[in-house]
């Protein structure tokens, strides 16, 4: 199992994505308040991590780990 997690310094980018998707400010503020706790919990578990850096997408983080996705198949189908 691999956990995908944004780098700790990407919080502003994550929150902006929520805004662009039309999420309510209450939801966004809740995510802001939970980000560090969630990040610590995920970063400290025993599973491998795929860290998503600023400006990247999940595909980039998986590729960096050497995971090659087949064309035409989504992430869910890959795993």
Tab-separated table of N, CA, C and O in Angstrom:
chain	number	residue	atom	x	y	z
A	1	UNK	N	0.845	-1.167	0.000
A	1	UNK	CA	0.000	0.000	0.000
A	1	UNK	C	0.894	1.234	0.000
A	1	UNK	O	1.916	1.274	0.682
A	2	UNK	N	0.497	2.224	-0.766
A	2	UNK	CA	1.226	3.486	-0.846
A	2	UNK	C	0.262	4.614	-0.503
A	2	UNK	O	-0.836	4.685	-1.049
A	3	UNK	N	0.677	5.473	0.405
A	3	UNK	CA	-0.102	6.660	0.724
A	3	UNK	C	0.416	7.815	-0.104
A	3	UNK	O	1.617	8.058	-0.150
A	4	UNK	N	-0.480	8.542	-0.749
A	4	UNK	CA	-0.113	9.766	-1.464
A	4	UNK	C	-0.438	10.936	-0.554
A	4	UNK	O	-1.543	11.025	-0.016
A	5	UNK	N	0.524	11.792	-0.366
A	5	UNK	CA	0.357	12.923	0.545
A	5	UNK	C	1.088	14.139	-0.013
A	5	UNK	O	2.174	14.024	-0.567
A	6	UNK	N	0.449	15.305	0.107
A	6	UNK	CA	1.092	16.534	-0.335
A	6	UNK	C	2.199	16.886	0.640
A	6	UNK	O	2.114	16.620	1.827
A	7	UNK	N	3.251	17.514	0.120
A	7	UNK	CA	4.298	18.044	0.984
A	7	UNK	C	3.668	19.043	1.956
A	7	UNK	O	2.665	19.691	1.647
A	8	UNK	N	4.278	19.155	3.101
A	8	UNK	CA	3.756	20.036	4.147
A	8	UNK	C	3.650	21.490	3.665
A	8	UNK	O	2.759	22.220	4.077
A	9	UNK	N	4.528	21.918	2.771
A	9	UNK	CA	4.508	23.313	2.319
A	9	UNK	C	3.504	23.578	1.197
A	9	UNK	O	3.489	24.653	0.626
A	10	UNK	N	2.646	22.624	0.899
A	10	UNK	CA	1.670	22.770	-0.188
A	10	UNK	C	0.262	23.109	0.306
A	10	UNK	O	-0.689	23.069	-0.474
A	11	UNK	N	0.111	23.449	1.566
A	11	UNK	CA	-1.222	23.701	2.109
A	11	UNK	C	-1.975	24.759	1.317
A	11	UNK	O	-3.142	24.567	0.971
A	12	UNK	N	-1.326	25.863	0.984
A	12	UNK	CA	-2.015	26.918	0.236
A	12	UNK	C	-2.496	26.419	-1.124
A	12	UNK	O	-3.597	26.760	-1.570
A	13	UNK	N	-1.716	25.580	-1.762
A	13	UNK	CA	-2.091	25.019	-3.057
A	13	UNK	C	-3.303	24.082	-2.914
A	13	UNK	O	-4.221	24.106	-3.734
A	14	UNK	N	-3.302	23.286	-1.868
A	14	UNK	CA	-4.413	22.370	-1.608
A	14	UNK	C	-5.699	23.158	-1.349
A	14	UNK	O	-6.759	22.856	-1.915
A	15	UNK	N	-5.610	24.188	-0.517
A	15	UNK	CA	-6.791	24.990	-0.195
A	15	UNK	C	-7.330	25.711	-1.431
A	15	UNK	O	-8.548	25.818	-1.612
A	16	UNK	N	-6.440	26.179	-2.289
A	16	UNK	CA	-6.879	26.842	-3.524
A	16	UNK	C	-7.611	25.860	-4.438
A	16	UNK	O	-8.594	26.214	-5.090
A	17	UNK	N	-7.149	24.616	-4.471
A	17	UNK	CA	-7.832	23.585	-5.255
A	17	UNK	C	-9.260	23.392	-4.736
A	17	UNK	O	-10.207	23.282	-5.515
A	18	UNK	N	-9.413	23.361	-3.414
A	18	UNK	CA	-10.755	23.235	-2.828
A	18	UNK	C	-11.641	24.403	-3.240
A	18	UNK	O	-12.815	24.231	-3.567
A	19	UNK	N	-11.086	25.613	-3.226
A	19	UNK	CA	-11.866	26.799	-3.624
A	19	UNK	C	-12.306	26.698	-5.086
A	19	UNK	O	-13.454	26.972	-5.418
A	20	UNK	N	-11.388	26.301	-5.946
A	20	UNK	CA	-11.705	26.187	-7.373
A	20	UNK	C	-12.779	25.135	-7.625
A	20	UNK	O	-13.525	25.232	-8.591
A	21	UNK	N	-12.839	24.129	-6.769
A	21	UNK	CA	-13.860	23.081	-6.902
A	21	UNK	C	-15.209	23.516	-6.346
A	21	UNK	O	-16.187	22.791	-6.437
A	22	UNK	N	-15.244	24.691	-5.716
A	22	UNK	CA	-16.502	25.215	-5.206
A	22	UNK	C	-16.855	24.780	-3.794
A	22	UNK	O	-18.005	24.921	-3.378
A	23	UNK	N	-15.872	24.271	-3.042
A	23	UNK	CA	-16.150	23.877	-1.668
A	23	UNK	C	-16.468	25.106	-0.816
A	23	UNK	O	-15.965	26.194	-1.063
A	24	UNK	N	-17.291	24.908	0.191
A	24	UNK	CA	-17.657	25.989	1.111
A	24	UNK	C	-16.467	26.335	2.010
A	24	UNK	O	-15.634	25.485	2.302
A	25	UNK	N	-16.431	27.592	2.455
A	25	UNK	CA	-15.321	28.062	3.289
A	25	UNK	C	-15.213	27.270	4.591
A	25	UNK	O	-14.114	27.060	5.088
A	26	UNK	N	-16.314	26.815	5.142
A	26	UNK	CA	-16.278	25.999	6.366
A	26	UNK	C	-15.476	24.723	6.123
A	26	UNK	O	-14.638	24.330	6.931
A	27	UNK	N	-15.737	24.056	5.000
A	27	UNK	CA	-15.004	22.852	4.632
A	27	UNK	C	-13.511	23.158	4.493
A	27	UNK	O	-12.660	22.435	5.012
A	28	UNK	N	-13.199	24.262	3.809
A	28	UNK	CA	-11.804	24.648	3.572
A	28	UNK	C	-11.105	24.952	4.894
A	28	UNK	O	-9.971	24.510	5.126
A	29	UNK	N	-11.783	25.665	5.776
A	29	UNK	CA	-11.187	25.989	7.076
A	29	UNK	C	-10.965	24.729	7.903
A	29	UNK	O	-9.936	24.589	8.567
A	30	UNK	N	-11.895	23.781	7.847
A	30	UNK	CA	-11.720	22.504	8.554
A	30	UNK	C	-10.498	21.756	8.033
A	30	UNK	O	-9.735	21.169	8.798
A	31	UNK	N	-10.305	21.752	6.709
A	31	UNK	CA	-9.136	21.081	6.131
A	31	UNK	C	-7.856	21.783	6.551
A	31	UNK	O	-6.846	21.156	6.812
A	32	UNK	N	-7.904	23.116	6.611
A	32	UNK	CA	-6.729	23.881	7.049
A	32	UNK	C	-6.353	23.474	8.482
A	32	UNK	O	-5.188	23.241	8.794
A	33	UNK	N	-7.345	23.380	9.335
A	33	UNK	CA	-7.101	23.043	10.741
A	33	UNK	C	-6.614	21.615	10.918
A	33	UNK	O	-5.892	21.327	11.877
A	34	UNK	N	-6.999	20.714	10.030
A	34	UNK	CA	-6.641	19.299	10.157
A	34	UNK	C	-5.384	18.904	9.389
A	34	UNK	O	-4.887	17.796	9.547
A	35	UNK	N	-4.870	19.794	8.549
A	35	UNK	CA	-3.796	19.423	7.623
A	35	UNK	C	-2.556	18.907	8.341
A	35	UNK	O	-2.030	17.846	7.996
A	36	UNK	N	-2.073	19.629	9.334
A	36	UNK	CA	-0.842	19.212	10.028
A	36	UNK	C	-1.033	17.889	10.751
A	36	UNK	O	-0.157	17.016	10.705
A	37	UNK	N	-2.171	17.741	11.415
A	37	UNK	CA	-2.433	16.494	12.137
A	37	UNK	C	-2.501	15.316	11.160
A	37	UNK	O	-1.895	14.275	11.383
A	38	UNK	N	-3.224	15.497	10.064
A	38	UNK	CA	-3.332	14.442	9.056
A	38	UNK	C	-1.964	14.141	8.451
A	38	UNK	O	-1.595	12.982	8.259
A	39	UNK	N	-1.196	15.181	8.159
A	39	UNK	CA	0.121	15.002	7.557
A	39	UNK	C	1.025	14.209	8.494
A	39	UNK	O	1.702	13.266	8.072
A	40	UNK	N	1.031	14.569	9.765
A	40	UNK	CA	1.863	13.852	10.746
A	40	UNK	C	1.439	12.392	10.865
A	40	UNK	O	2.282	11.499	10.894
A	41	UNK	N	0.146	12.162	10.934
A	41	UNK	CA	-0.372	10.805	11.066
A	41	UNK	C	0.029	9.951	9.860
A	41	UNK	O	0.516	8.829	10.004
A	42	UNK	N	-0.132	10.484	8.677
A	42	UNK	CA	0.192	9.749	7.457
A	42	UNK	C	1.705	9.573	7.308
A	42	UNK	O	2.180	8.485	6.973
A	43	UNK	N	2.455	10.625	7.567
A	43	UNK	CA	3.914	10.566	7.404
A	43	UNK	C	4.552	9.575	8.365
A	43	UNK	O	5.594	9.001	8.060
A	44	UNK	N	3.929	9.363	9.505
A	44	UNK	CA	4.517	8.496	10.514
A	44	UNK	C	3.991	7.066	10.502
A	44	UNK	O	4.346	6.277	11.367
A	45	UNK	N	3.166	6.707	9.529
A	45	UNK	CA	2.699	5.322	9.486
A	45	UNK	C	3.732	4.448	8.771
A	45	UNK	O	4.711	4.934	8.232
A	46	UNK	N	3.508	3.149	8.763
A	46	UNK	CA	4.510	2.202	8.261
A	46	UNK	C	4.519	2.031	6.740
A	46	UNK	O	5.408	1.402	6.204
A	47	UNK	N	3.558	2.609	6.061
A	47	UNK	CA	3.436	2.384	4.625
A	47	UNK	C	4.330	3.321	3.809
A	47	UNK	O	4.712	4.396	4.270
A	48	UNK	N	4.608	2.903	2.603
A	48	UNK	CA	5.386	3.734	1.690
A	48	UNK	C	4.575	4.976	1.339
A	48	UNK	O	3.352	4.934	1.269
A	49	UNK	N	5.269	6.085	1.121
A	49	UNK	CA	4.600	7.337	0.784
A	49	UNK	C	5.006	7.825	-0.594
A	49	UNK	O	6.138	7.657	-1.015
A	50	UNK	N	4.064	8.440	-1.275
A	50	UNK	CA	4.316	9.141	-2.524
A	50	UNK	C	4.045	10.612	-2.231
A	50	UNK	O	2.889	11.034	-2.150
A	51	UNK	N	5.102	11.382	-1.994
A	51	UNK	CA	4.934	12.795	-1.670
A	51	UNK	C	4.696	13.598	-2.941
A	51	UNK	O	5.447	13.507	-3.909
A	52	UNK	N	3.638	14.374	-2.920
A	52	UNK	CA	3.271	15.222	-4.052
A	52	UNK	C	3.830	16.613	-3.773
A	52	UNK	O	3.426	17.273	-2.822
A	53	UNK	N	4.785	17.034	-4.605
A	53	UNK	CA	5.438	18.328	-4.415
A	53	UNK	C	4.610	19.447	-5.037
A	53	UNK	O	3.685	19.197	-5.822
A	54	UNK	N	4.972	20.649	-4.704
A	54	UNK	CA	4.271	21.840	-5.227
A	54	UNK	C	4.206	21.786	-6.759
A	54	UNK	O	5.202	21.526	-7.419
A	55	UNK	N	3.018	21.987	-7.280
A	55	UNK	CA	2.816	22.010	-8.726
A	55	UNK	C	2.704	20.634	-9.371
A	55	UNK	O	2.545	20.540	-10.577
A	56	UNK	N	2.795	19.590	-8.590
A	56	UNK	CA	2.724	18.232	-9.132
A	56	UNK	C	1.326	17.641	-8.985
A	56	UNK	O	0.473	18.179	-8.280
A	57	UNK	N	1.164	16.505	-9.632
A	57	UNK	CA	-0.059	15.709	-9.529
A	57	UNK	C	0.323	14.316	-9.039
A	57	UNK	O	1.509	13.967	-8.979
A	58	UNK	N	-0.672	13.528	-8.707
A	58	UNK	CA	-0.428	12.179	-8.214
A	58	UNK	C	0.444	11.389	-9.184
A	58	UNK	O	1.353	10.677	-8.781
A	59	UNK	N	0.188	11.515	-10.465
A	59	UNK	CA	0.958	10.799	-11.485
A	59	UNK	C	2.462	11.065	-11.320
A	59	UNK	O	3.279	10.151	-11.410
A	60	UNK	N	2.819	12.326	-11.075
A	60	UNK	CA	4.233	12.693	-10.928
A	60	UNK	C	4.875	11.988	-9.735
A	60	UNK	O	5.989	11.476	-9.831
A	61	UNK	N	4.161	11.959	-8.614
A	61	UNK	CA	4.698	11.325	-7.405
A	61	UNK	C	4.851	9.823	-7.605
A	61	UNK	O	5.844	9.233	-7.177
A	62	UNK	N	3.899	9.192	-8.263
A	62	UNK	CA	3.985	7.752	-8.504
A	62	UNK	C	5.113	7.429	-9.481
A	62	UNK	O	5.844	6.458	-9.298
A	63	UNK	N	5.276	8.248	-10.494
A	63	UNK	CA	6.345	8.048	-11.463
A	63	UNK	C	7.714	8.150	-10.786
A	63	UNK	O	8.615	7.363	-11.069
A	64	UNK	N	7.855	9.088	-9.867
A	64	UNK	CA	9.107	9.252	-9.141
A	64	UNK	C	9.447	7.996	-8.334
A	64	UNK	O	10.606	7.663	-8.138
A	65	UNK	N	8.422	7.257	-7.896
A	65	UNK	CA	8.640	6.008	-7.167
A	65	UNK	C	8.898	4.826	-8.099
A	65	UNK	O	9.107	3.712	-7.652
A	66	UNK	N	8.852	5.091	-9.397
A	66	UNK	CA	9.101	4.027	-10.356
A	66	UNK	C	7.857	3.266	-10.765
A	66	UNK	O	7.941	2.230	-11.424
A	67	UNK	N	6.686	3.771	-10.392
A	67	UNK	CA	5.423	3.124	-10.758
A	67	UNK	C	5.019	3.637	-12.133
A	67	UNK	O	4.911	4.835	-12.355
A	68	UNK	N	4.825	2.711	-13.041
A	68	UNK	CA	4.441	3.077	-14.403
A	68	UNK	C	2.986	2.689	-14.623
A	68	UNK	O	2.618	1.525	-14.476
A	69	UNK	N	2.178	3.672	-14.970
A	69	UNK	CA	0.763	3.428	-15.225
A	69	UNK	C	0.564	3.133	-16.705
A	69	UNK	O	1.222	3.725	-17.555
A	70	UNK	N	-0.331	2.228	-16.995
A	70	UNK	CA	-0.624	1.910	-18.386
A	70	UNK	C	-1.570	2.952	-18.952
A	70	UNK	O	-2.516	3.377	-18.299
A	71	UNK	N	-1.319	3.335	-20.187
A	71	UNK	CA	-2.149	4.331	-20.850
A	71	UNK	C	-3.591	3.840	-20.916
A	71	UNK	O	-3.848	2.679	-21.222
A	72	UNK	N	-4.514	4.736	-20.590
A	72	UNK	CA	-5.927	4.395	-20.660
A	72	UNK	C	-6.483	3.787	-19.387
A	72	UNK	O	-7.665	3.502	-19.307
A	73	UNK	N	-5.624	3.618	-18.385
A	73	UNK	CA	-6.102	3.074	-17.118
A	73	UNK	C	-5.889	4.102	-16.033
A	73	UNK	O	-4.823	4.694	-15.922
A	74	UNK	N	-6.911	4.292	-15.210
A	74	UNK	CA	-6.827	5.260	-14.128
A	74	UNK	C	-6.084	4.727	-12.942
A	74	UNK	O	-5.726	3.539	-12.889
A	75	UNK	N	-5.867	5.566	-11.956
A	75	UNK	CA	-5.137	5.179	-10.754
A	75	UNK	C	-5.846	4.038	-10.040
A	75	UNK	O	-5.221	3.097	-9.587
A	76	UNK	N	-7.168	4.134	-9.931
A	76	UNK	CA	-7.917	3.084	-9.225
A	76	UNK	C	-7.786	1.752	-9.950
A	76	UNK	O	-7.694	0.719	-9.316
A	77	UNK	N	-7.795	1.773	-11.259
A	77	UNK	CA	-7.657	0.537	-12.023
A	77	UNK	C	-6.245	-0.018	-11.938
A	77	UNK	O	-6.037	-1.215	-12.072
A	78	UNK	N	-5.283	0.862	-11.730
A	78	UNK	CA	-3.888	0.431	-11.670
A	78	UNK	C	-3.633	-0.399	-10.416
A	78	UNK	O	-2.959	-1.416	-10.450
A	79	UNK	N	-4.162	0.048	-9.303
A	79	UNK	CA	-3.903	-0.635	-8.058
A	79	UNK	C	-4.818	-1.814	-7.948
A	79	UNK	O	-4.710	-2.693	-7.260
